[in-house]
Protein backbone atom coordinates (compact mmCIF):
# COMPACT_ATOMS: atom_id res chain seq x y z
CA UNK A 1 0.00 0.00 0.00
CA UNK A 2 2.80 2.40 0.85
CA UNK A 3 4.49 1.82 -2.50
CA UNK A 4 1.34 2.00 -4.60
CA UNK A 5 0.02 5.06 -2.71
CA UNK A 6 3.19 6.99 -1.76
CA UNK A 7 1.46 10.05 -0.29
CA UNK A 8 -0.24 10.56 3.06
CA UNK A 9 -3.48 11.38 1.25
CA UNK A 10 -3.25 8.17 -0.81
CA UNK A 11 -2.58 5.96 2.21
CA UNK A 12 -5.38 7.68 4.17
CA UNK A 13 -7.80 7.03 1.32
CA UNK A 14 -6.94 3.32 1.23
CA UNK A 15 -7.27 3.02 5.00
CA UNK A 16 -10.66 4.74 4.95
CA UNK A 17 -11.86 2.45 2.14
CA UNK A 18 -10.64 -0.61 4.04
CA UNK A 19 -12.40 0.52 7.20
CA UNK A 20 -15.68 1.19 5.38
CA UNK A 21 -15.42 -2.00 3.34
CA UNK A 22 -15.05 -4.12 6.44
CA UNK A 23 -11.51 -5.37 5.80
CA UNK A 24 -10.17 -3.46 8.80
CA UNK A 25 -10.23 -5.49 11.98
CA UNK A 26 -8.75 -4.23 15.24
CA UNK A 27 -6.49 -6.59 17.16
CA UNK A 28 -8.76 -8.52 19.50
CA UNK A 29 -7.98 -8.37 23.19
CA UNK A 30 -6.96 -11.82 24.42
CA UNK A 31 -9.13 -13.50 27.03
CA UNK A 32 -7.72 -13.55 30.54
CA UNK A 33 -6.12 -16.86 31.43
CA UNK A 34 -3.89 -18.43 34.06
CA UNK A 35 -1.12 -18.63 31.47
CA UNK A 36 -0.40 -17.70 27.88
CA UNK A 37 1.45 -19.27 24.96
CA UNK A 38 4.89 -17.93 24.12
CA UNK A 39 5.53 -16.18 20.86
CA UNK A 40 7.95 -17.95 18.51
CA UNK A 41 10.61 -15.41 19.42
CA UNK A 42 10.06 -15.87 23.17
CA UNK A 43 10.22 -19.65 22.77
CA UNK A 44 13.52 -19.40 20.92
CA UNK A 45 14.94 -17.06 23.60
CA UNK A 46 13.74 -19.35 26.36
CA UNK A 47 15.48 -22.36 24.77
CA UNK A 48 18.70 -20.42 24.22
CA UNK A 49 18.57 -19.13 27.79
CA UNK A 50 18.62 -22.71 29.10
CA UNK A 51 22.10 -23.25 27.65
CA UNK A 52 25.11 -22.80 29.91
CA UNK A 53 25.52 -19.04 30.44
CA UNK A 54 23.05 -18.54 27.58
CA UNK A 55 20.88 -16.31 29.69
CA UNK A 56 23.66 -13.72 30.08
CA UNK A 57 23.66 -13.14 26.35
CA UNK A 58 20.09 -11.85 26.65
CA UNK A 59 20.63 -9.39 29.50
CA UNK A 60 19.79 -5.96 28.10
CA UNK A 61 21.47 -3.23 30.11
CA UNK A 62 21.08 0.52 29.76
CA UNK A 63 23.05 2.95 31.89
CA UNK A 64 22.20 6.63 32.13
CA UNK A 65 23.58 9.53 34.15
CA UNK A 66 21.01 11.17 36.42
CA UNK A 67 21.73 14.66 37.73
CA UNK A 68 19.92 16.38 40.56
CA UNK A 69 18.44 15.22 43.83
CA UNK A 70 16.98 11.71 43.63
CA UNK A 71 14.37 10.73 46.18
CA UNK A 72 15.22 7.03 46.26
CA UNK A 73 11.87 6.02 47.78
CA UNK A 74 9.90 7.87 45.08
CA UNK A 75 12.24 6.56 42.38
CA UNK A 76 11.49 2.99 43.45
CA UNK A 77 7.77 3.82 43.71
CA UNK A 78 7.84 5.00 40.09
CA UNK A 79 9.17 1.57 39.10
CA UNK A 80 6.45 -0.19 41.07
CA UNK A 81 3.89 1.92 39.17
CA UNK A 82 5.59 1.00 35.88
CA UNK A 83 5.57 -2.70 36.77
CA UNK A 84 1.90 -2.48 37.76
CA UNK A 85 1.05 -0.80 34.44
CA UNK A 86 2.89 -3.23 32.15
CA UNK A 87 2.03 -6.92 32.55
CA UNK A 88 5.12 -8.02 30.64
CA UNK A 89 7.27 -6.65 33.48
CA UNK A 90 5.43 -9.05 35.82
CA UNK A 91 5.67 -12.04 33.49
CA UNK A 92 7.60 -15.22 34.26
CA UNK A 93 8.12 -18.34 32.13
CA UNK A 94 7.34 -21.73 33.63
CA UNK A 95 6.58 -25.28 32.59
CA UNK A 96 2.95 -26.33 33.07
CA UNK A 97 1.50 -29.80 33.82
CA UNK A 98 1.68 -30.72 30.10
CA UNK A 99 5.40 -29.86 30.12
CA UNK A 100 4.85 -26.77 27.94
CA UNK A 101 6.60 -23.49 28.60
CA UNK A 102 3.97 -20.83 29.29
CA UNK A 103 3.88 -17.16 30.29
CA UNK A 104 2.44 -16.42 33.71
CA UNK A 105 1.59 -12.88 34.77
CA UNK A 106 2.26 -12.35 38.46
CA UNK A 107 0.05 -10.14 40.61
CA UNK A 108 1.73 -6.83 41.50
CA UNK A 109 2.25 -7.82 45.14
CA UNK A 110 4.21 -10.93 44.11
CA UNK A 111 6.88 -9.02 42.17
CA UNK A 112 9.92 -8.64 44.38
CA UNK A 113 11.45 -5.60 42.69
CA UNK A 114 13.97 -3.44 44.54
CA UNK A 115 16.48 -0.92 43.28
CA UNK A 116 19.93 -1.59 44.65
CA UNK A 117 21.86 1.45 45.91
CA UNK A 118 25.62 1.89 46.11
CA UNK A 119 27.63 4.95 47.07
CA UNK A 120 30.89 5.39 45.13
CA UNK A 121 31.37 9.05 46.05
CA UNK A 122 34.35 8.35 48.32
CA UNK A 123 36.09 5.70 46.17
CA UNK A 124 39.61 6.60 45.06
CA UNK A 125 39.27 4.81 41.71
CA UNK A 126 35.63 5.71 41.29
CA UNK A 127 35.33 5.17 37.55
CA UNK A 128 36.89 1.70 37.71
CA UNK A 129 34.76 0.75 40.73
CA UNK A 130 31.56 1.87 39.01
CA UNK A 131 32.45 0.03 35.80
CA UNK A 132 33.26 -3.12 37.81
CA UNK A 133 29.91 -2.85 39.61
CA UNK A 134 28.02 -2.34 36.33
CA UNK A 135 29.81 -5.33 34.81
CA UNK A 136 29.05 -7.51 37.85
CA UNK A 137 25.38 -6.50 37.87
CA UNK A 138 25.01 -7.18 34.15
CA UNK A 139 26.51 -10.65 34.66
CA UNK A 140 23.78 -11.72 37.08
CA UNK A 141 21.48 -14.33 35.59
CA UNK A 142 17.75 -13.69 35.46
CA UNK A 143 15.52 -16.40 36.88
CA UNK A 144 12.95 -16.78 34.10
CA UNK A 145 10.69 -18.97 36.23
CA UNK A 146 10.48 -16.67 39.25
CA UNK A 147 11.42 -13.19 38.07
CA UNK A 148 11.46 -10.34 38.18
CA UNK A 149 13.00 -9.98 34.73
CA UNK A 150 13.77 -6.32 35.35
CA UNK A 151 16.48 -4.88 37.63
CA UNK A 152 17.58 -1.43 38.63
CA UNK A 153 20.69 -0.11 40.34
CA UNK A 154 21.42 3.44 41.44
CA UNK A 155 25.13 4.18 41.82
CA UNK A 156 26.03 7.47 43.48
CA UNK A 157 29.03 9.22 41.90
CA UNK A 158 28.86 12.44 43.91
CA UNK A 159 26.27 14.72 45.46
CA UNK A 160 23.29 14.84 43.08
CA UNK A 161 24.93 12.72 40.38
CA UNK A 162 24.16 9.05 39.81
CA UNK A 163 24.60 6.29 37.28
CA UNK A 164 21.37 4.39 36.88
CA UNK A 165 21.51 0.88 35.43
CA UNK A 166 18.32 -0.64 34.08
CA UNK A 167 18.57 -4.26 33.01
CA UNK A 168 15.88 -6.42 31.41
CA UNK A 169 15.86 -9.90 29.97
CA UNK A 170 15.39 -9.82 26.20
CA UNK A 171 12.49 -12.29 26.45
CA UNK A 172 10.29 -9.44 27.76
CA UNK A 173 11.72 -6.43 25.92
CA UNK A 174 13.83 -5.12 23.08
CA UNK A 175 15.92 -2.00 22.50
CA UNK A 176 12.89 0.05 21.49
CA UNK A 177 11.06 -0.97 24.69
CA UNK A 178 14.04 0.02 26.80
CA UNK A 179 13.94 3.60 25.49
CA UNK A 180 10.20 3.82 26.10
CA UNK A 181 10.52 2.43 29.63
CA UNK A 182 13.28 4.88 30.54
CA UNK A 183 11.17 7.75 29.22
CA UNK A 184 8.13 6.54 31.12
CA UNK A 185 10.14 6.18 34.34
CA UNK A 186 11.22 9.82 34.11
CA UNK A 187 7.58 10.88 33.62
CA UNK A 188 6.35 8.74 36.53
CA UNK A 189 9.12 9.93 38.84
CA UNK A 190 8.48 13.58 37.98
CA UNK A 191 4.76 13.11 38.60
CA UNK A 192 5.45 11.59 42.03
JSON list of C-alpha atoms in Angstrom, two decimals:
[
{"chain": "A", "resi": 1, "resn": "UNK", "atom": "CA", "xyz": [0.00, 0.00, 0.00]},
{"chain": "A", "resi": 2, "resn": "UNK", "atom": "CA", "xyz": [2.80, 2.40, 0.85]},
{"chain": "A", "resi": 3, "resn": "UNK", "atom": "CA", "xyz": [4.49, 1.82, -2.50]},
{"chain": "A", "resi": 4, "resn": "UNK", "atom": "CA", "xyz": [1.34, 2.00, -4.60]},
{"chain": "A", "resi": 5, "resn": "UNK", "atom": "CA", "xyz": [0.02, 5.06, -2.71]},
{"chain": "A", "resi": 6, "resn": "UNK", "atom": "CA", "xyz": [3.19, 6.99, -1.76]},
{"chain": "A", "resi": 7, "resn": "UNK", "atom": "CA", "xyz": [1.46, 10.05, -0.29]},
{"chain": "A", "resi": 8, "resn": "UNK", "atom": "CA", "xyz": [-0.24, 10.56, 3.06]},
{"chain": "A", "resi": 9, "resn": "UNK", "atom": "CA", "xyz": [-3.48, 11.38, 1.25]},
{"chain": "A", "resi": 10, "resn": "UNK", "atom": "CA", "xyz": [-3.25, 8.17, -0.81]},
{"chain": "A", "resi": 11, "resn": "UNK", "atom": "CA", "xyz": [-2.58, 5.96, 2.21]},
{"chain": "A", "resi": 12, "resn": "UNK", "atom": "CA", "xyz": [-5.38, 7.68, 4.17]},
{"chain": "A", "resi": 13, "resn": "UNK", "atom": "CA", "xyz": [-7.80, 7.03, 1.32]},
{"chain": "A", "resi": 14, "resn": "UNK", "atom": "CA", "xyz": [-6.94, 3.32, 1.23]},
{"chain": "A", "resi": 15, "resn": "UNK", "atom": "CA", "xyz": [-7.27, 3.02, 5.00]},
{"chain": "A", "resi": 16, "resn": "UNK", "atom": "CA", "xyz": [-10.66, 4.74, 4.95]},
{"chain": "A", "resi": 17, "resn": "UNK", "atom": "CA", "xyz": [-11.86, 2.45, 2.14]},
{"chain": "A", "resi": 18, "resn": "UNK", "atom": "CA", "xyz": [-10.64, -0.61, 4.04]},
{"chain": "A", "resi": 19, "resn": "UNK", "atom": "CA", "xyz": [-12.40, 0.52, 7.20]},
{"chain": "A", "resi": 20, "resn": "UNK", "atom": "CA", "xyz": [-15.68, 1.19, 5.38]},
{"chain": "A", "resi": 21, "resn": "UNK", "atom": "CA", "xyz": [-15.42, -2.00, 3.34]},
{"chain": "A", "resi": 22, "resn": "UNK", "atom": "CA", "xyz": [-15.05, -4.12, 6.44]},
{"chain": "A", "resi": 23, "resn": "UNK", "atom": "CA", "xyz": [-11.51, -5.37, 5.80]},
{"chain": "A", "resi": 24, "resn": "UNK", "atom": "CA", "xyz": [-10.17, -3.46, 8.80]},
{"chain": "A", "resi": 25, "resn": "UNK", "atom": "CA", "xyz": [-10.23, -5.49, 11.98]},
{"chain": "A", "resi": 26, "resn": "UNK", "atom": "CA", "xyz": [-8.75, -4.23, 15.24]},
{"chain": "A", "resi": 27, "resn": "UNK", "atom": "CA", "xyz": [-6.49, -6.59, 17.16]},
{"chain": "A", "resi": 28, "resn": "UNK", "atom": "CA", "xyz": [-8.76, -8.52, 19.50]},
{"chain": "A", "resi": 29, "resn": "UNK", "atom": "CA", "xyz": [-7.98, -8.37, 23.19]},
{"chain": "A", "resi": 30, "resn": "UNK", "atom": "CA", "xyz": [-6.96, -11.82, 24.42]},
{"chain": "A", "resi": 31, "resn": "UNK", "atom": "CA", "xyz": [-9.13, -13.50, 27.03]},
{"chain": "A", "resi": 32, "resn": "UNK", "atom": "CA", "xyz": [-7.72, -13.55, 30.54]},
{"chain": "A", "resi": 33, "resn": "UNK", "atom": "CA", "xyz": [-6.12, -16.86, 31.43]},
{"chain": "A", "resi": 34, "resn": "UNK", "atom": "CA", "xyz": [-3.89, -18.43, 34.06]},
{"chain": "A", "resi": 35, "resn": "UNK", "atom": "CA", "xyz": [-1.12, -18.63, 31.47]},
{"chain": "A", "resi": 36, "resn": "UNK", "atom": "CA", "xyz": [-0.40, -17.70, 27.88]},
{"chain": "A", "resi": 37, "resn": "UNK", "atom": "CA", "xyz": [1.45, -19.27, 24.96]},
{"chain": "A", "resi": 38, "resn": "UNK", "atom": "CA", "xyz": [4.89, -17.93, 24.12]},
{"chain": "A", "resi": 39, "resn": "UNK", "atom": "CA", "xyz": [5.53, -16.18, 20.86]},
{"chain": "A", "resi": 40, "resn": "UNK", "atom": "CA", "xyz": [7.95, -17.95, 18.51]},
{"chain": "A", "resi": 41, "resn": "UNK", "atom": "CA", "xyz": [10.61, -15.41, 19.42]},
{"chain": "A", "resi": 42, "resn": "UNK", "atom": "CA", "xyz": [10.06, -15.87, 23.17]},
{"chain": "A", "resi": 43, "resn": "UNK", "atom": "CA", "xyz": [10.22, -19.65, 22.77]},
{"chain": "A", "resi": 44, "resn": "UNK", "atom": "CA", "xyz": [13.52, -19.40, 20.92]},
{"chain": "A", "resi": 45, "resn": "UNK", "atom": "CA", "xyz": [14.94, -17.06, 23.60]},
{"chain": "A", "resi": 46, "resn": "UNK", "atom": "CA", "xyz": [13.74, -19.35, 26.36]},
{"chain": "A", "resi": 47, "resn": "UNK", "atom": "CA", "xyz": [15.48, -22.36, 24.77]},
{"chain": "A", "resi": 48, "resn": "UNK", "atom": "CA", "xyz": [18.70, -20.42, 24.22]},
{"chain": "A", "resi": 49, "resn": "UNK", "atom": "CA", "xyz": [18.57, -19.13, 27.79]},
{"chain": "A", "resi": 50, "resn": "UNK", "atom": "CA", "xyz": [18.62, -22.71, 29.10]},
{"chain": "A", "resi": 51, "resn": "UNK", "atom": "CA", "xyz": [22.10, -23.25, 27.65]},
{"chain": "A", "resi": 52, "resn": "UNK", "atom": "CA", "xyz": [25.11, -22.80, 29.91]},
{"chain": "A", "resi": 53, "resn": "UNK", "atom": "CA", "xyz": [25.52, -19.04, 30.44]},
{"chain": "A", "resi": 54, "resn": "UNK", "atom": "CA", "xyz": [23.05, -18.54, 27.58]},
{"chain": "A", "resi": 55, "resn": "UNK", "atom": "CA", "xyz": [20.88, -16.31, 29.69]},
{"chain": "A", "resi": 56, "resn": "UNK", "atom": "CA", "xyz": [23.66, -13.72, 30.08]},
{"chain": "A", "resi": 57, "resn": "UNK", "atom": "CA", "xyz": [23.66, -13.14, 26.35]},
{"chain": "A", "resi": 58, "resn": "UNK", "atom": "CA", "xyz": [20.09, -11.85, 26.65]},
{"chain": "A", "resi": 59, "resn": "UNK", "atom": "CA", "xyz": [20.63, -9.39, 29.50]},
{"chain": "A", "resi": 60, "resn": "UNK", "atom": "CA", "xyz": [19.79, -5.96, 28.10]},
{"chain": "A", "resi": 61, "resn": "UNK", "atom": "CA", "xyz": [21.47, -3.23, 30.11]},
{"chain": "A", "resi": 62, "resn": "UNK", "atom": "CA", "xyz": [21.08, 0.52, 29.76]},
{"chain": "A", "resi": 63, "resn": "UNK", "atom": "CA", "xyz": [23.05, 2.95, 31.89]},
{"chain": "A", "resi": 64, "resn": "UNK", "atom": "CA", "xyz": [22.20, 6.63, 32.13]},
{"chain": "A", "resi": 65, "resn": "UNK", "atom": "CA", "xyz": [23.58, 9.53, 34.15]},
{"chain": "A", "resi": 66, "resn": "UNK", "atom": "CA", "xyz": [21.01, 11.17, 36.42]},
{"chain": "A", "resi": 67, "resn": "UNK", "atom": "CA", "xyz": [21.73, 14.66, 37.73]},
{"chain": "A", "resi": 68, "resn": "UNK", "atom": "CA", "xyz": [19.92, 16.38, 40.56]},
{"chain": "A", "resi": 69, "resn": "UNK", "atom": "CA", "xyz": [18.44, 15.22, 43.83]},
{"chain": "A", "resi": 70, "resn": "UNK", "atom": "CA", "xyz": [16.98, 11.71, 43.63]},
{"chain": "A", "resi": 71, "resn": "UNK", "atom": "CA", "xyz": [14.37, 10.73, 46.18]},
{"chain": "A", "resi": 72, "resn": "UNK", "atom": "CA", "xyz": [15.22, 7.03, 46.26]},
{"chain": "A", "resi": 73, "resn": "UNK", "atom": "CA", "xyz": [11.87, 6.02, 47.78]},
{"chain": "A", "resi": 74, "resn": "UNK", "atom": "CA", "xyz": [9.90, 7.87, 45.08]},
{"chain": "A", "resi": 75, "resn": "UNK", "atom": "CA", "xyz": [12.24, 6.56, 42.38]},
{"chain": "A", "resi": 76, "resn": "UNK", "atom": "CA", "xyz": [11.49, 2.99, 43.45]},
{"chain": "A", "resi": 77, "resn": "UNK", "atom": "CA", "xyz": [7.77, 3.82, 43.71]},
{"chain": "A", "resi": 78, "resn": "UNK", "atom": "CA", "xyz": [7.84, 5.00, 40.09]},
{"chain": "A", "resi": 79, "resn": "UNK", "atom": "CA", "xyz": [9.17, 1.57, 39.10]},
{"chain": "A", "resi": 80, "resn": "UNK", "atom": "CA", "xyz": [6.45, -0.19, 41.07]},
{"chain": "A", "resi": 81, "resn": "UNK", "atom": "CA", "xyz": [3.89, 1.92, 39.17]},
{"chain": "A", "resi": 82, "resn": "UNK", "atom": "CA", "xyz": [5.59, 1.00, 35.88]},
{"chain": "A", "resi": 83, "resn": "UNK", "atom": "CA", "xyz": [5.57, -2.70, 36.77]},
{"chain": "A", "resi": 84, "resn": "UNK", "atom": "CA", "xyz": [1.90, -2.48, 37.76]},
{"chain": "A", "resi": 85, "resn": "UNK", "atom": "CA", "xyz": [1.05, -0.80, 34.44]},
{"chain": "A", "resi": 86, "resn": "UNK", "atom": "CA", "xyz": [2.89, -3.23, 32.15]},
{"chain": "A", "resi": 87, "resn": "UNK", "atom": "CA", "xyz": [2.03, -6.92, 32.55]},
{"chain": "A", "resi": 88, "resn": "UNK", "atom": "CA", "xyz": [5.12, -8.02, 30.64]},
{"chain": "A", "resi": 89, "resn": "UNK", "atom": "CA", "xyz": [7.27, -6.65, 33.48]},
{"chain": "A", "resi": 90, "resn": "UNK", "atom": "CA", "xyz": [5.43, -9.05, 35.82]},
{"chain": "A", "resi": 91, "resn": "UNK", "atom": "CA", "xyz": [5.67, -12.04, 33.49]},
{"chain": "A", "resi": 92, "resn": "UNK", "atom": "CA", "xyz": [7.60, -15.22, 34.26]},
{"chain": "A", "resi": 93, "resn": "UNK", "atom": "CA", "xyz": [8.12, -18.34, 32.13]},
{"chain": "A", "resi": 94, "resn": "UNK", "atom": "CA", "xyz": [7.34, -21.73, 33.63]},
{"chain": "A", "resi": 95, "resn": "UNK", "atom": "CA", "xyz": [6.58, -25.28, 32.59]},
{"chain": "A", "resi": 96, "resn": "UNK", "atom": "CA", "xyz": [2.95, -26.33, 33.07]},
{"chain": "A", "resi": 97, "resn": "UNK", "atom": "CA", "xyz": [1.50, -29.80, 33.82]},
{"chain": "A", "resi": 98, "resn": "UNK", "atom": "CA", "xyz": [1.68, -30.72, 30.10]},
{"chain": "A", "resi": 99, "resn": "UNK", "atom": "CA", "xyz": [5.40, -29.86, 30.12]},
{"chain": "A", "resi": 100, "resn": "UNK", "atom": "CA", "xyz": [4.85, -26.77, 27.94]},
{"chain": "A", "resi": 101, "resn": "UNK", "atom": "CA", "xyz": [6.60, -23.49, 28.60]},
{"chain": "A", "resi": 102, "resn": "UNK", "atom": "CA", "xyz": [3.97, -20.83, 29.29]},
{"chain": "A", "resi": 103, "resn": "UNK", "atom": "CA", "xyz": [3.88, -17.16, 30.29]},
{"chain": "A", "resi": 104, "resn": "UNK", "atom": "CA", "xyz": [2.44, -16.42, 33.71]},
{"chain": "A", "resi": 105, "resn": "UNK", "atom": "CA", "xyz": [1.59, -12.88, 34.77]},
{"chain": "A", "resi": 106, "resn": "UNK", "atom": "CA", "xyz": [2.26, -12.35, 38.46]},
{"chain": "A", "resi": 107, "resn": "UNK", "atom": "CA", "xyz": [0.05, -10.14, 40.61]},
{"chain": "A", "resi": 108, "resn": "UNK", "atom": "CA", "xyz": [1.73, -6.83, 41.50]},
{"chain": "A", "resi": 109, "resn": "UNK", "atom": "CA", "xyz": [2.25, -7.82, 45.14]},
{"chain": "A", "resi": 110, "resn": "UNK", "atom": "CA", "xyz": [4.21, -10.93, 44.11]},
{"chain": "A", "resi": 111, "resn": "UNK", "atom": "CA", "xyz": [6.88, -9.02, 42.17]},
{"chain": "A", "resi": 112, "resn": "UNK", "atom": "CA", "xyz": [9.92, -8.64, 44.38]},
{"chain": "A", "resi": 113, "resn": "UNK", "atom": "CA", "xyz": [11.45, -5.60, 42.69]},
{"chain": "A", "resi": 114, "resn": "UNK", "atom": "CA", "xyz": [13.97, -3.44, 44.54]},
{"chain": "A", "resi": 115, "resn": "UNK", "atom": "CA", "xyz": [16.48, -0.92, 43.28]},
{"chain": "A", "resi": 116, "resn": "UNK", "atom": "CA", "xyz": [19.93, -1.59, 44.65]},
{"chain": "A", "resi": 117, "resn": "UNK", "atom": "CA", "xyz": [21.86, 1.45, 45.91]},
{"chain": "A", "resi": 118, "resn": "UNK", "atom": "CA", "xyz": [25.62, 1.89, 46.11]},
{"chain": "A", "resi": 119, "resn": "UNK", "atom": "CA", "xyz": [27.63, 4.95, 47.07]},
{"chain": "A", "resi": 120, "resn": "UNK", "atom": "CA", "xyz": [30.89, 5.39, 45.13]},
{"chain": "A", "resi": 121, "resn": "UNK", "atom": "CA", "xyz": [31.37, 9.05, 46.05]},
{"chain": "A", "resi": 122, "resn": "UNK", "atom": "CA", "xyz": [34.35, 8.35, 48.32]},
{"chain": "A", "resi": 123, "resn": "UNK", "atom": "CA", "xyz": [36.09, 5.70, 46.17]},
{"chain": "A", "resi": 124, "resn": "UNK", "atom": "CA", "xyz": [39.61, 6.60, 45.06]},
{"chain": "A", "resi": 125, "resn": "UNK", "atom": "CA", "xyz": [39.27, 4.81, 41.71]},
{"chain": "A", "resi": 126, "resn": "UNK", "atom": "CA", "xyz": [35.63, 5.71, 41.29]},
{"chain": "A", "resi": 127, "resn": "UNK", "atom": "CA", "xyz": [35.33, 5.17, 37.55]},
{"chain": "A", "resi": 128, "resn": "UNK", "atom": "CA", "xyz": [36.89, 1.70, 37.71]},
{"chain": "A", "resi": 129, "resn": "UNK", "atom": "CA", "xyz": [34.76, 0.75, 40.73]},
{"chain": "A", "resi": 130, "resn": "UNK", "atom": "CA", "xyz": [31.56, 1.87, 39.01]},
{"chain": "A", "resi": 131, "resn": "UNK", "atom": "CA", "xyz": [32.45, 0.03, 35.80]},
{"chain": "A", "resi": 132, "resn": "UNK", "atom": "CA", "xyz": [33.26, -3.12, 37.81]},
{"chain": "A", "resi": 133, "resn": "UNK", "atom": "CA", "xyz": [29.91, -2.85, 39.61]},
{"chain": "A", "resi": 134, "resn": "UNK", "atom": "CA", "xyz": [28.02, -2.34, 36.33]},
{"chain": "A", "resi": 135, "resn": "UNK", "atom": "CA", "xyz": [29.81, -5.33, 34.81]},
{"chain": "A", "resi": 136, "resn": "UNK", "atom": "CA", "xyz": [29.05, -7.51, 37.85]},
{"chain": "A", "resi": 137, "resn": "UNK", "atom": "CA", "xyz": [25.38, -6.50, 37.87]},
{"chain": "A", "resi": 138, "resn": "UNK", "atom": "CA", "xyz": [25.01, -7.18, 34.15]},
{"chain": "A", "resi": 139, "resn": "UNK", "atom": "CA", "xyz": [26.51, -10.65, 34.66]},
{"chain": "A", "resi": 140, "resn": "UNK", "atom": "CA", "xyz": [23.78, -11.72, 37.08]},
{"chain": "A", "resi": 141, "resn": "UNK", "atom": "CA", "xyz": [21.48, -14.33, 35.59]},
{"chain": "A", "resi": 142, "resn": "UNK", "atom": "CA", "xyz": [17.75, -13.69, 35.46]},
{"chain": "A", "resi": 143, "resn": "UNK", "atom": "CA", "xyz": [15.52, -16.40, 36.88]},
{"chain": "A", "resi": 144, "resn": "UNK", "atom": "CA", "xyz": [12.95, -16.78, 34.10]},
{"chain": "A", "resi": 145, "resn": "UNK", "atom": "CA", "xyz": [10.69, -18.97, 36.23]},
{"chain": "A", "resi": 146, "resn": "UNK", "atom": "CA", "xyz": [10.48, -16.67, 39.25]},
{"chain": "A", "resi": 147, "resn": "UNK", "atom": "CA", "xyz": [11.42, -13.19, 38.07]},
{"chain": "A", "resi": 148, "resn": "UNK", "atom": "CA", "xyz": [11.46, -10.34, 38.18]},
{"chain": "A", "resi": 149, "resn": "UNK", "atom": "CA", "xyz": [13.00, -9.98, 34.73]},
{"chain": "A", "resi": 150, "resn": "UNK", "atom": "CA", "xyz": [13.77, -6.32, 35.35]},
{"chain": "A", "resi": 151, "resn": "UNK", "atom": "CA", "xyz": [16.48, -4.88, 37.63]},
{"chain": "A", "resi": 152, "resn": "UNK", "atom": "CA", "xyz": [17.58, -1.43, 38.63]},
{"chain": "A", "resi": 153, "resn": "UNK", "atom": "CA", "xyz": [20.69, -0.11, 40.34]},
{"chain": "A", "resi": 154, "resn": "UNK", "atom": "CA", "xyz": [21.42, 3.44, 41.44]},
{"chain": "A", "resi": 155, "resn": "UNK", "atom": "CA", "xyz": [25.13, 4.18, 41.82]},
{"chain": "A", "resi": 156, "resn": "UNK", "atom": "CA", "xyz": [26.03, 7.47, 43.48]},
{"chain": "A", "resi": 157, "resn": "UNK", "atom": "CA", "xyz": [29.03, 9.22, 41.90]},
{"chain": "A", "resi": 158, "resn": "UNK", "atom": "CA", "xyz": [28.86, 12.44, 43.91]},
{"chain": "A", "resi": 159, "resn": "UNK", "atom": "CA", "xyz": [26.27, 14.72, 45.46]},
{"chain": "A", "resi": 160, "resn": "UNK", "atom": "CA", "xyz": [23.29, 14.84, 43.08]},
{"chain": "A", "resi": 161, "resn": "UNK", "atom": "CA", "xyz": [24.93, 12.72, 40.38]},
{"chain": "A", "resi": 162, "resn": "UNK", "atom": "CA", "xyz": [24.16, 9.05, 39.81]},
{"chain": "A", "resi": 163, "resn": "UNK", "atom": "CA", "xyz": [24.60, 6.29, 37.28]},
{"chain": "A", "resi": 164, "resn": "UNK", "atom": "CA", "xyz": [21.37, 4.39, 36.88]},
{"chain": "A", "resi": 165, "resn": "UNK", "atom": "CA", "xyz": [21.51, 0.88, 35.43]},
{"chain": "A", "resi": 166, "resn": "UNK", "atom": "CA", "xyz": [18.32, -0.64, 34.08]},
{"chain": "A", "resi": 167, "resn": "UNK", "atom": "CA", "xyz": [18.57, -4.26, 33.01]},
{"chain": "A", "resi": 168, "resn": "UNK", "atom": "CA", "xyz": [15.88, -6.42, 31.41]},
{"chain": "A", "resi": 169, "resn": "UNK", "atom": "CA", "xyz": [15.86, -9.90, 29.97]},
{"chain": "A", "resi": 170, "resn": "UNK", "atom": "CA", "xyz": [15.39, -9.82, 26.20]},
{"chain": "A", "resi": 171, "resn": "UNK", "atom": "CA", "xyz": [12.49, -12.29, 26.45]},
{"chain": "A", "resi": 172, "resn": "UNK", "atom": "CA", "xyz": [10.29, -9.44, 27.76]},
{"chain": "A", "resi": 173, "resn": "UNK", "atom": "CA", "xyz": [11.72, -6.43, 25.92]},
{"chain": "A", "resi": 174, "resn": "UNK", "atom": "CA", "xyz": [13.83, -5.12, 23.08]},
{"chain": "A", "resi": 175, "resn": "UNK", "atom": "CA", "xyz": [15.92, -2.00, 22.50]},
{"chain": "A", "resi": 176, "resn": "UNK", "atom": "CA", "xyz": [12.89, 0.05, 21.49]},
{"chain": "A", "resi": 177, "resn": "UNK", "atom": "CA", "xyz": [11.06, -0.97, 24.69]},
{"chain": "A", "resi": 178, "resn": "UNK", "atom": "CA", "xyz": [14.04, 0.02, 26.80]},
{"chain": "A", "resi": 179, "resn": "UNK", "atom": "CA", "xyz": [13.94, 3.60, 25.49]},
{"chain": "A", "resi": 180, "resn": "UNK", "atom": "CA", "xyz": [10.20, 3.82, 26.10]},
{"chain": "A", "resi": 181, "resn": "UNK", "atom": "CA", "xyz": [10.52, 2.43, 29.63]},
{"chain": "A", "resi": 182, "resn": "UNK", "atom": "CA", "xyz": [13.28, 4.88, 30.54]},
{"chain": "A", "resi": 183, "resn": "UNK", "atom": "CA", "xyz": [11.17, 7.75, 29.22]},
{"chain": "A", "resi": 184, "resn": "UNK", "atom": "CA", "xyz": [8.13, 6.54, 31.12]},
{"chain": "A", "resi": 185, "resn": "UNK", "atom": "CA", "xyz": [10.14, 6.18, 34.34]},
{"chain": "A", "resi": 186, "resn": "UNK", "atom": "CA", "xyz": [11.22, 9.82, 34.11]},
{"chain": "A", "resi": 187, "resn": "UNK", "atom": "CA", "xyz": [7.58, 10.88, 33.62]},
{"chain": "A", "resi": 188, "resn": "UNK", "atom": "CA", "xyz": [6.35, 8.74, 36.53]},
{"chain": "A", "resi": 189, "resn": "UNK", "atom": "CA", "xyz": [9.12, 9.93, 38.84]},
{"chain": "A", "resi": 190, "resn": "UNK", "atom": "CA", "xyz": [8.48, 13.58, 37.98]},
{"chain": "A", "resi": 191, "resn": "UNK", "atom": "CA", "xyz": [4.76, 13.11, 38.60]},
{"chain": "A", "resi": 192, "resn": "UNK", "atom": "CA", "xyz": [5.45, 11.59, 42.03]}
]
